[in-house]
PDB file of C-alpha atoms in Angstrom:
ATOM      1  CA  MET V  22      44.643  59.230 -23.428  1.00  0.00           C
ATOM      2  CA  ALA V  23      44.505  57.074 -26.432  1.00  0.00           C
ATOM      3  CA  LEU V  24      41.663  54.929 -28.095  1.00  0.00           C
ATOM      4  CA  PHE V  25      42.045  52.553 -30.429  1.00  0.00           C
ATOM      5  CA  ARG V  26      40.373  50.150 -32.768  1.00  0.00           C
ATOM      6  CA  GLY V  27      42.178  47.703 -34.471  1.00  0.00           C
ATOM      7  CA  ASP V  28      42.348  43.684 -35.328  1.00  0.00           C
ATOM      8  CA  ILE V  29      43.876  41.222 -33.600  1.00  0.00           C
ATOM      9  CA  ARG V  30      44.253  37.347 -34.529  1.00  0.00           C
ATOM     10  CA  SER V  31      43.312  35.175 -32.620  1.00  0.00           C
ATOM     11  CA  GLN V  32      44.646  31.262 -31.850  1.00  0.00           C
ATOM     12  CA  ALA V  33      41.417  30.165 -30.444  1.00  0.00           C
ATOM     13  CA  LEU V  34      38.728  31.605 -33.049  1.00  0.00           C
ATOM     14  CA  GLU V  35      41.160  31.078 -35.642  1.00  0.00           C
ATOM     15  CA  MET V  36      40.433  34.344 -37.380  1.00  0.00           C
ATOM     16  CA  ASP V  37      41.151  37.983 -37.068  1.00  0.00           C
ATOM     17  CA  THR V  38      38.762  39.761 -34.773  1.00  0.00           C
ATOM     18  CA  SER V  39      38.232  43.470 -33.952  1.00  0.00           C
ATOM     19  CA  LEU V  40      38.534  45.058 -30.673  1.00  0.00           C
ATOM     20  CA  SER V  41      38.615  48.528 -28.914  1.00  0.00           C
ATOM     21  CA  VAL V  42      40.722  49.362 -26.451  1.00  0.00           C
ATOM     22  CA  ILE V  43      41.004  52.719 -23.950  1.00  0.00           C
ATOM     23  CA  LEU V  44      44.624  53.605 -22.516  1.00  0.00           C
ATOM     24  CA  PRO V  45      44.424  55.890 -20.031  1.00  0.00           C
ATOM     25  CA  GLY V  46      48.524  57.309 -20.303  1.00  0.00           C
ATOM     26  CA  ASP V  47      50.282  59.291 -22.879  1.00  0.00           C
ATOM     27  CA  ARG V  48      53.703  57.507 -22.470  1.00  0.00           C
ATOM     28  CA  PRO V  49      55.449  54.313 -23.811  1.00  0.00           C
ATOM     29  CA  VAL V  50      54.840  51.076 -21.931  1.00  0.00           C
ATOM     30  CA  ARG V  51      58.538  51.212 -20.422  1.00  0.00           C
ATOM     31  CA  ASP V  52      58.447  54.594 -18.971  1.00  0.00           C
ATOM     32  CA  GLN V  53      54.833  53.423 -17.167  1.00  0.00           C
ATOM     33  CA  PRO V  54      55.278  53.693 -12.953  1.00  0.00           C
ATOM     34  CA  ARG V  55      53.105  50.671 -13.033  1.00  0.00           C
ATOM     35  CA  PRO V  56      50.950  48.790 -15.496  1.00  0.00           C
ATOM     36  CA  TYR V  57      47.416  49.384 -16.200  1.00  0.00           C
ATOM     37  CA  ARG V  58      44.426  47.844 -14.229  1.00  0.00           C
ATOM     38  CA  VAL V  59      42.348  46.657 -17.222  1.00  0.00           C
ATOM     39  CA  LEU V  60      38.231  46.210 -17.393  1.00  0.00           C
ATOM     40  CA  TYR V  61      37.365  43.714 -20.294  1.00  0.00           C
ATOM     41  CA  LEU V  62      33.888  45.283 -21.081  1.00  0.00           C
ATOM     42  CA  TYR V  63      31.659  43.060 -23.401  1.00  0.00           C
ATOM     43  CA  HIS V  64      28.932  44.416 -25.506  1.00  0.00           C
ATOM     44  CA  GLY V  65      25.255  43.461 -26.032  1.00  0.00           C
ATOM     45  CA  ILE V  66      23.808  41.179 -28.620  1.00  0.00           C
ATOM     46  CA  LYS V  67      22.762  44.114 -30.857  1.00  0.00           C
ATOM     47  CA  ILE V  68      26.174  45.905 -30.048  1.00  0.00           C
ATOM     48  CA  ASN V  69      29.691  45.339 -31.623  1.00  0.00           C
ATOM     49  CA  SER V  70      32.956  46.306 -29.758  1.00  0.00           C
ATOM     50  CA  THR V  71      32.456  50.278 -30.914  1.00  0.00           C
ATOM     51  CA  GLY V  72      29.239  50.228 -28.415  1.00  0.00           C
ATOM     52  CA  TRP V  73      31.077  51.285 -25.273  1.00  0.00           C
ATOM     53  CA  PRO V  74      33.285  53.838 -26.639  1.00  0.00           C
ATOM     54  CA  ARG V  75      30.280  55.176 -28.726  1.00  0.00           C
ATOM     55  CA  TRP V  76      27.539  55.073 -26.132  1.00  0.00           C
ATOM     56  CA  THR V  77      29.365  55.917 -23.144  1.00  0.00           C
ATOM     57  CA  GLN V  78      32.092  58.416 -21.598  1.00  0.00           C
ATOM     58  CA  LEU V  79      34.689  55.567 -20.703  1.00  0.00           C
ATOM     59  CA  GLU V  80      37.781  58.009 -21.777  1.00  0.00           C
ATOM     60  CA  THR V  81      36.605  60.214 -18.928  1.00  0.00           C
ATOM     61  CA  TYR V  82      36.322  57.504 -16.691  1.00  0.00           C
ATOM     62  CA  CYS V  83      39.611  55.673 -17.573  1.00  0.00           C
ATOM     63  CA  LYS V  84      41.174  59.434 -17.470  1.00  0.00           C
ATOM     64  CA  GLU V  85      39.706  59.996 -13.993  1.00  0.00           C
ATOM     65  CA  THR V  86      40.716  56.385 -12.770  1.00  0.00           C
ATOM     66  CA  GLY V  87      43.901  55.501 -14.762  1.00  0.00           C
ATOM     67  CA  LEU V  88      42.184  52.013 -15.944  1.00  0.00           C
ATOM     68  CA  ALA V  89      42.478  50.577 -19.125  1.00  0.00           C
ATOM     69  CA  VAL V  90      39.795  49.130 -20.785  1.00  0.00           C
ATOM     70  CA  VAL V  91      39.647  46.116 -23.527  1.00  0.00           C
ATOM     71  CA  VAL V  92      36.301  45.578 -25.584  1.00  0.00           C
ATOM     72  CA  PRO V  93      36.420  42.651 -27.565  1.00  0.00           C
ATOM     73  CA  GLU V  94      34.266  41.198 -30.671  1.00  0.00           C
ATOM     74  CA  VAL V  95      32.154  38.381 -30.299  1.00  0.00           C
ATOM     75  CA  GLN V  96      29.166  38.857 -32.581  1.00  0.00           C
ATOM     76  CA  ARG V  97      26.693  36.898 -31.294  1.00  0.00           C
ATOM     77  CA  SER V  98      28.106  34.607 -29.478  1.00  0.00           C
ATOM     78  CA  PHE V  99      27.117  34.693 -25.990  1.00  0.00           C
ATOM     79  CA  TYR V 100      30.817  34.343 -24.963  1.00  0.00           C
ATOM     80  CA  THR V 101      30.653  30.601 -25.696  1.00  0.00           C
ATOM     81  CA  ASP V 102      32.938  27.979 -26.908  1.00  0.00           C
ATOM     82  CA  MET V 103      30.248  27.052 -29.625  1.00  0.00           C
ATOM     83  CA  ALA V 104      28.643  23.529 -30.337  1.00  0.00           C
ATOM     84  CA  MET V 105      29.146  24.683 -34.192  1.00  0.00           C
ATOM     85  CA  GLY V 106      31.122  27.396 -34.215  1.00  0.00           C
ATOM     86  CA  PRO V 107      34.595  29.490 -32.703  1.00  0.00           C
ATOM     87  CA  ALA V 108      35.617  29.338 -28.998  1.00  0.00           C
ATOM     88  CA  TYR V 109      35.043  32.339 -28.055  1.00  0.00           C
ATOM     89  CA  PHE V 110      35.058  31.635 -24.589  1.00  0.00           C
ATOM     90  CA  THR V 111      38.662  30.785 -24.375  1.00  0.00           C
ATOM     91  CA  TYR V 112      38.868  33.904 -26.407  1.00  0.00           C
ATOM     92  CA  VAL V 113      37.637  36.108 -23.934  1.00  0.00           C
ATOM     93  CA  ALA V 114      38.710  34.870 -20.958  1.00  0.00           C
ATOM     94  CA  ASP V 115      41.719  33.508 -21.250  1.00  0.00           C
ATOM     95  CA  GLU V 116      43.500  33.812 -24.550  1.00  0.00           C
ATOM     96  CA  LEU V 117      42.642  37.868 -25.036  1.00  0.00           C
ATOM     97  CA  PRO V 118      43.515  39.090 -21.370  1.00  0.00           C
ATOM     98  CA  ARG V 119      47.105  37.552 -22.531  1.00  0.00           C
ATOM     99  CA  LEU V 120      47.223  39.271 -25.463  1.00  0.00           C
ATOM    100  CA  CYS V 121      46.736  42.416 -23.807  1.00  0.00           C
ATOM    101  CA  CYS V 122      49.228  42.267 -21.365  1.00  0.00           C
ATOM    102  CA  GLU V 123      51.795  41.342 -24.048  1.00  0.00           C
ATOM    103  CA  LEU V 124      50.842  44.301 -26.239  1.00  0.00           C
ATOM    104  CA  PHE V 125      49.665  47.533 -23.839  1.00  0.00           C
ATOM    105  CA  GLY V 126      51.023  47.026 -20.600  1.00  0.00           C
ATOM    106  CA  ILE V 127      48.442  45.841 -18.787  1.00  0.00           C
ATOM    107  CA  SER V 128      48.491  44.381 -15.629  1.00  0.00           C
ATOM    108  CA  SER V 129      48.256  40.220 -15.441  1.00  0.00           C
ATOM    109  CA  ARG V 130      47.476  40.687 -11.478  1.00  0.00           C
ATOM    110  CA  ARG V 131      44.261  39.304 -10.931  1.00  0.00           C
ATOM    111  CA  GLU V 132      43.408  42.015  -8.065  1.00  0.00           C
ATOM    112  CA  ASP V 133      43.923  44.760 -11.175  1.00  0.00           C
ATOM    113  CA  THR V 134      41.740  42.471 -13.782  1.00  0.00           C
ATOM    114  CA  PHE V 135      37.955  42.841 -14.240  1.00  0.00           C
ATOM    115  CA  VAL V 136      35.431  42.021 -16.369  1.00  0.00           C
ATOM    116  CA  GLY V 137      32.216  43.121 -17.404  1.00  0.00           C
ATOM    117  CA  GLY V 138      29.353  43.218 -19.413  1.00  0.00           C
ATOM    118  CA  PHE V 139      25.599  44.484 -20.093  1.00  0.00           C
ATOM    119  CA  SER V 140      22.969  42.099 -21.325  1.00  0.00           C
ATOM    120  CA  MET V 141      24.041  39.599 -23.156  1.00  0.00           C
ATOM    121  CA  GLY V 142      27.502  41.142 -21.816  1.00  0.00           C
ATOM    122  CA  GLY V 143      26.410  40.703 -18.284  1.00  0.00           C
ATOM    123  CA  TYR V 144      25.810  37.085 -18.911  1.00  0.00           C
ATOM    124  CA  GLY V 145      29.162  36.698 -20.589  1.00  0.00           C
ATOM    125  CA  ALA V 146      30.957  38.751 -17.603  1.00  0.00           C
ATOM    126  CA  LEU V 147      29.516  36.799 -15.042  1.00  0.00           C
ATOM    127  CA  LYS V 148      30.466  33.442 -16.593  1.00  0.00           C
ATOM    128  CA  ALA V 149      33.907  34.565 -17.240  1.00  0.00           C
ATOM    129  CA  ALA V 150      34.212  35.726 -13.369  1.00  0.00           C
ATOM    130  CA  LEU V 151      32.430  32.721 -12.113  1.00  0.00           C
ATOM    131  CA  ARG V 152      34.723  30.600 -13.787  1.00  0.00           C
ATOM    132  CA  ARG V 153      37.709  32.165 -13.999  1.00  0.00           C
ATOM    133  CA  PRO V 154      38.155  33.564 -10.420  1.00  0.00           C
ATOM    134  CA  GLU V 155      41.822  32.689 -10.380  1.00  0.00           C
ATOM    135  CA  ARG V 156      42.270  35.696 -13.272  1.00  0.00           C
ATOM    136  CA  PHE V 157      38.987  37.981 -12.654  1.00  0.00           C
ATOM    137  CA  GLY V 158      39.180  39.781  -9.440  1.00  0.00           C
ATOM    138  CA  GLY V 159      35.899  41.620  -9.728  1.00  0.00           C
ATOM    139  CA  CYS V 160      33.010  41.708 -12.105  1.00  0.00           C
ATOM    140  CA  ALA V 161      30.198  44.174 -12.912  1.00  0.00           C
ATOM    141  CA  ALA V 162      26.927  42.306 -14.215  1.00  0.00           C
ATOM    142  CA  LEU V 163      24.728  45.274 -15.983  1.00  0.00           C
ATOM    143  CA  SER V 164      21.050  43.401 -16.895  1.00  0.00           C
ATOM    144  CA  VAL V 165      21.984  40.635 -16.860  1.00  0.00           C
ATOM    145  CA  VAL V 166      20.988  37.493 -19.660  1.00  0.00           C
ATOM    146  CA  CYS V 167      20.739  34.851 -16.767  1.00  0.00           C
ATOM    147  CA  ASP V 168      19.132  32.477 -18.949  1.00  0.00           C
ATOM    148  CA  PRO V 169      20.056  32.782 -22.353  1.00  0.00           C
ATOM    149  CA  VAL V 170      17.925  30.220 -23.951  1.00  0.00           C
ATOM    150  CA  ALA V 171      14.595  31.529 -22.736  1.00  0.00           C
ATOM    151  CA  PHE V 172      16.248  34.846 -23.882  1.00  0.00           C
ATOM    152  CA  ALA V 173      16.164  33.527 -27.521  1.00  0.00           C
ATOM    153  CA  ARG V 174      12.331  31.952 -27.283  1.00  0.00           C
ATOM    154  CA  SER V 175      11.387  35.379 -25.767  1.00  0.00           C
ATOM    155  CA  PRO V 176       9.986  38.195 -28.381  1.00  0.00           C
ATOM    156  CA  GLN V 177      13.262  40.371 -27.282  1.00  0.00           C
ATOM    157  CA  GLY V 178      15.486  37.629 -28.237  1.00  0.00           C
ATOM    158  CA  GLY V 179      13.892  37.269 -31.864  1.00  0.00           C
ATOM    159  CA  ALA V 180      13.630  35.082 -35.014  1.00  0.00           C
ATOM    160  CA  ILE V 181      17.850  35.345 -35.147  1.00  0.00           C
ATOM    161  CA  CYS V 182      18.676  34.388 -32.246  1.00  0.00           C
ATOM    162  CA  ARG V 183      15.835  31.641 -31.608  1.00  0.00           C
ATOM    163  CA  ARG V 184      18.031  30.024 -35.096  1.00  0.00           C
ATOM    164  CA  GLU V 185      21.222  30.777 -33.530  1.00  0.00           C
ATOM    165  CA  ILE V 186      21.155  28.958 -30.424  1.00  0.00           C
ATOM    166  CA  PRO V 187      21.309  25.129 -31.640  1.00  0.00           C
ATOM    167  CA  ALA V 188      25.023  26.732 -33.002  1.00  0.00           C
ATOM    168  CA  ILE V 189      25.672  27.927 -29.820  1.00  0.00           C
ATOM    169  CA  TRP V 190      24.623  25.155 -27.677  1.00  0.00           C
ATOM    170  CA  GLY V 191      23.939  22.378 -29.561  1.00  0.00           C
ATOM    171  CA  PRO V 192      20.220  20.890 -31.210  1.00  0.00           C
ATOM    172  CA  GLU V 193      19.132  19.769 -27.564  1.00  0.00           C
ATOM    173  CA  GLU V 194      19.463  23.423 -26.448  1.00  0.00           C
ATOM    174  CA  THR V 195      20.451  22.834 -23.156  1.00  0.00           C
ATOM    175  CA  VAL V 196      23.031  24.847 -21.356  1.00  0.00           C
ATOM    176  CA  PRO V 197      25.489  22.688 -19.769  1.00  0.00           C
ATOM    177  CA  PRO V 198      26.594  23.502 -16.029  1.00  0.00           C
ATOM    178  CA  GLU V 199      29.758  25.295 -17.169  1.00  0.00           C
ATOM    179  CA  ASP V 200      28.001  28.041 -19.097  1.00  0.00           C
ATOM    180  CA  ASP V 201      24.631  28.030 -16.700  1.00  0.00           C
ATOM    181  CA  LEU V 202      25.056  30.994 -14.300  1.00  0.00           C
ATOM    182  CA  PHE V 203      22.900  29.033 -11.904  1.00  0.00           C
ATOM    183  CA  ALA V 204      24.913  26.402 -11.941  1.00  0.00           C
ATOM    184  CA  LEU V 205      28.345  28.417 -11.755  1.00  0.00           C
ATOM    185  CA  ALA V 206      26.770  30.042  -8.618  1.00  0.00           C
ATOM    186  CA  GLN V 207      27.231  27.075  -6.785  1.00  0.00           C
ATOM    187  CA  GLN V 208      30.670  26.229  -7.615  1.00  0.00           C
ATOM    188  CA  ALA V 209      31.859  30.108  -6.761  1.00  0.00           C
ATOM    189  CA  ALA V 210      30.367  29.810  -3.438  1.00  0.00           C
ATOM    190  CA  ALA V 211      32.473  26.697  -2.796  1.00  0.00           C
ATOM    191  CA  LEU V 212      35.461  28.834  -3.298  1.00  0.00           C
ATOM    192  CA  PRO V 213      37.449  30.288  -0.055  1.00  0.00           C
ATOM    193  CA  GLN V 214      35.875  33.766   0.342  1.00  0.00           C
ATOM    194  CA  GLU V 215      39.143  35.709  -0.752  1.00  0.00           C
ATOM    195  CA  ASP V 216      39.034  33.605  -3.564  1.00  0.00           C
ATOM    196  CA  ARG V 217      35.895  34.076  -4.904  1.00  0.00           C
ATOM    197  CA  PRO V 218      35.469  37.880  -7.336  1.00  0.00           C
ATOM    198  CA  ARG V 219      33.504  40.634  -5.942  1.00  0.00           C
ATOM    199  CA  ILE V 220      30.599  41.438  -7.936  1.00  0.00           C
ATOM    200  CA  TYR V 221      28.546  44.766  -8.459  1.00  0.00           C
ATOM    201  CA  TRP V 222      25.297  43.944 -10.267  1.00  0.00           C
ATOM    202  CA  ALA V 223      23.036  46.501 -11.558  1.00  0.00           C
ATOM    203  CA  ILE V 224      19.616  46.565 -13.417  1.00  0.00           C
ATOM    204  CA  GLY V 225      16.744  49.455 -14.296  1.00  0.00           C
ATOM    205  CA  LYS V 226      13.313  48.863 -12.541  1.00  0.00           C
ATOM    206  CA  ARG V 227      11.725  48.902 -15.898  1.00  0.00           C
ATOM    207  CA  ASP V 228      14.024  46.552 -17.686  1.00  0.00           C
ATOM    208  CA  PHE V 229      12.276  43.791 -19.312  1.00  0.00           C
ATOM    209  CA  LEU V 230      15.330  41.186 -17.733  1.00  0.00           C
ATOM    210  CA  TYR V 231      14.521  42.857 -14.034  1.00  0.00           C
ATOM    211  CA  GLN V 232      12.179  39.507 -12.610  1.00  0.00           C
ATOM    212  CA  GLU V 233      15.154  37.565 -14.536  1.00  0.00           C
ATOM    213  CA  ASN V 234      18.121  39.017 -12.492  1.00  0.00           C
ATOM    214  CA  GLN V 235      15.767  38.497  -9.099  1.00  0.00           C
ATOM    215  CA  ARG V 236      15.399  35.273  -9.584  1.00  0.00           C
ATOM    216  CA  LEU V 237      19.513  34.866  -9.905  1.00  0.00           C
ATOM    217  CA  ARG V 238      19.931  37.106  -7.223  1.00  0.00           C
ATOM    218  CA  GLN V 239      17.912  34.329  -5.464  1.00  0.00           C
ATOM    219  CA  ARG V 240      19.954  31.890  -6.452  1.00  0.00           C
ATOM    220  CA  PHE V 241      23.130  33.721  -5.456  1.00  0.00           C
ATOM    221  CA  ASP V 242      21.592  34.067  -1.918  1.00  0.00           C
ATOM    222  CA  GLN V 243      20.815  30.804  -1.603  1.00  0.00           C
ATOM    223  CA  VAL V 244      24.202  29.430  -2.097  1.00  0.00           C
ATOM    224  CA  GLY V 245      26.073  32.615   0.133  1.00  0.00           C
ATOM    225  CA  LEU V 246      27.418  34.051  -2.841  1.00  0.00           C
ATOM    226  CA  GLY V 247      28.073  38.031  -2.319  1.00  0.00           C
ATOM    227  CA  TYR V 248      27.456  40.508  -4.085  1.00  0.00           C
ATOM    228  CA  THR V 249      26.841  44.248  -4.374  1.00  0.00           C
ATOM    229  CA  TYR V 250      23.431  45.183  -5.842  1.00  0.00           C
ATOM    230  CA  GLU V 251      21.636  48.172  -7.247  1.00  0.00           C
ATOM    231  CA  GLU V 252      18.624  49.216  -8.921  1.00  0.00           C
ATOM    232  CA  TRP V 253      17.208  52.264  -9.913  1.00  0.00           C
ATOM    233  CA  ASP V 254      14.873  53.589 -12.490  1.00  0.00           C
ATOM    234  CA  GLY V 255      15.618  53.003 -15.769  1.00  0.00           C
ATOM    235  CA  VAL V 256      15.467  50.285 -19.153  1.00  0.00           C
ATOM    236  CA  HIS V 257      17.164  48.276 -21.248  1.00  0.00           C
ATOM    237  CA  ASP V 258      19.151  51.489 -22.479  1.00  0.00           C
ATOM    238  CA  TRP V 259      22.321  53.589 -22.814  1.00  0.00           C
ATOM    239  CA  ALA V 260      20.585  55.701 -20.768  1.00  0.00           C
ATOM    240  CA  PHE V 261      21.105  53.151 -17.589  1.00  0.00           C
ATOM    241  CA  TRP V 262      24.720  51.555 -18.511  1.00  0.00           C
ATOM    242  CA  GLY V 263      26.380  54.960 -19.158  1.00  0.00           C
ATOM    243  CA  PRO V 264      26.046  55.956 -15.067  1.00  0.00           C
ATOM    244  CA  ALA V 265      26.058  52.287 -14.548  1.00  0.00           C
ATOM    245  CA  VAL V 266      29.678  51.237 -15.790  1.00  0.00           C
ATOM    246  CA  ARG V 267      30.802  54.262 -13.674  1.00  0.00           C
ATOM    247  CA  LYS V 268      29.293  53.207 -10.757  1.00  0.00           C
ATOM    248  CA  ALA V 269      30.592  49.813 -11.420  1.00  0.00           C
ATOM    249  CA  ILE V 270      34.434  51.017 -12.035  1.00  0.00           C
ATOM    250  CA  ARG V 271      34.235  53.042  -8.640  1.00  0.00           C
ATOM    251  CA  PHE V 272      32.995  49.745  -6.872  1.00  0.00           C
ATOM    252  CA  LEU V 273      35.523  47.754  -8.794  1.00  0.00           C
ATOM    253  CA  LEU V 274      38.632  50.027  -8.049  1.00  0.00           C
ATOM    254  CA  GLY V 275      37.193  50.230  -4.987  1.00  0.00           C
TER     255      GLY V 275
END
């Protein structure tokens, strides 16, 4: 087992950026029997890339399954190519997987590559899976922020988040179709079944985002985009996301 916390240079962001990487092996890349399967795991708006390793038993899950996990740093960007800021979607969905395959002996095969996250990261994970189904074979969507502008205007978003939205999506504060999960669901549903990402979706019954998640589920059902859904008692916290990510890993690895 290995846990790395470090920095890489991103051309998409035009700066150095941090990430956490968990590798399940203890041997040089040249001696691996096969490249690692990998989960790109996205953090929430008030957490950085250390959150997942710090607050869950991810290392244990990686040891159990032989899965590598990569947690990128995206600040409060909603995993979006910002109107007035860096291209975070391009970084996490396109550049980072290529860099990690080159650096860490990680598989580039779609069937070995997954994306997941909670809250803002759940939004980013679903967006990445639905926009890049040729890259991500599966998605773990936990406690998803389904409508980021509505979230930013809510008490849970707060004053800072409201000020940030024009920088992310422009002064009109309108999420374009390529960043809208409701529009992307219809786009993904038009793909052949074998080309759609497998989706595991979970939320706590007392999560403040519960009703919003049900509304997005209705959209998925309406357009015929399949997913596996679970809910149990819980709120918007690590006590829920820890068990949820373990369930998600089991689902993704099948």
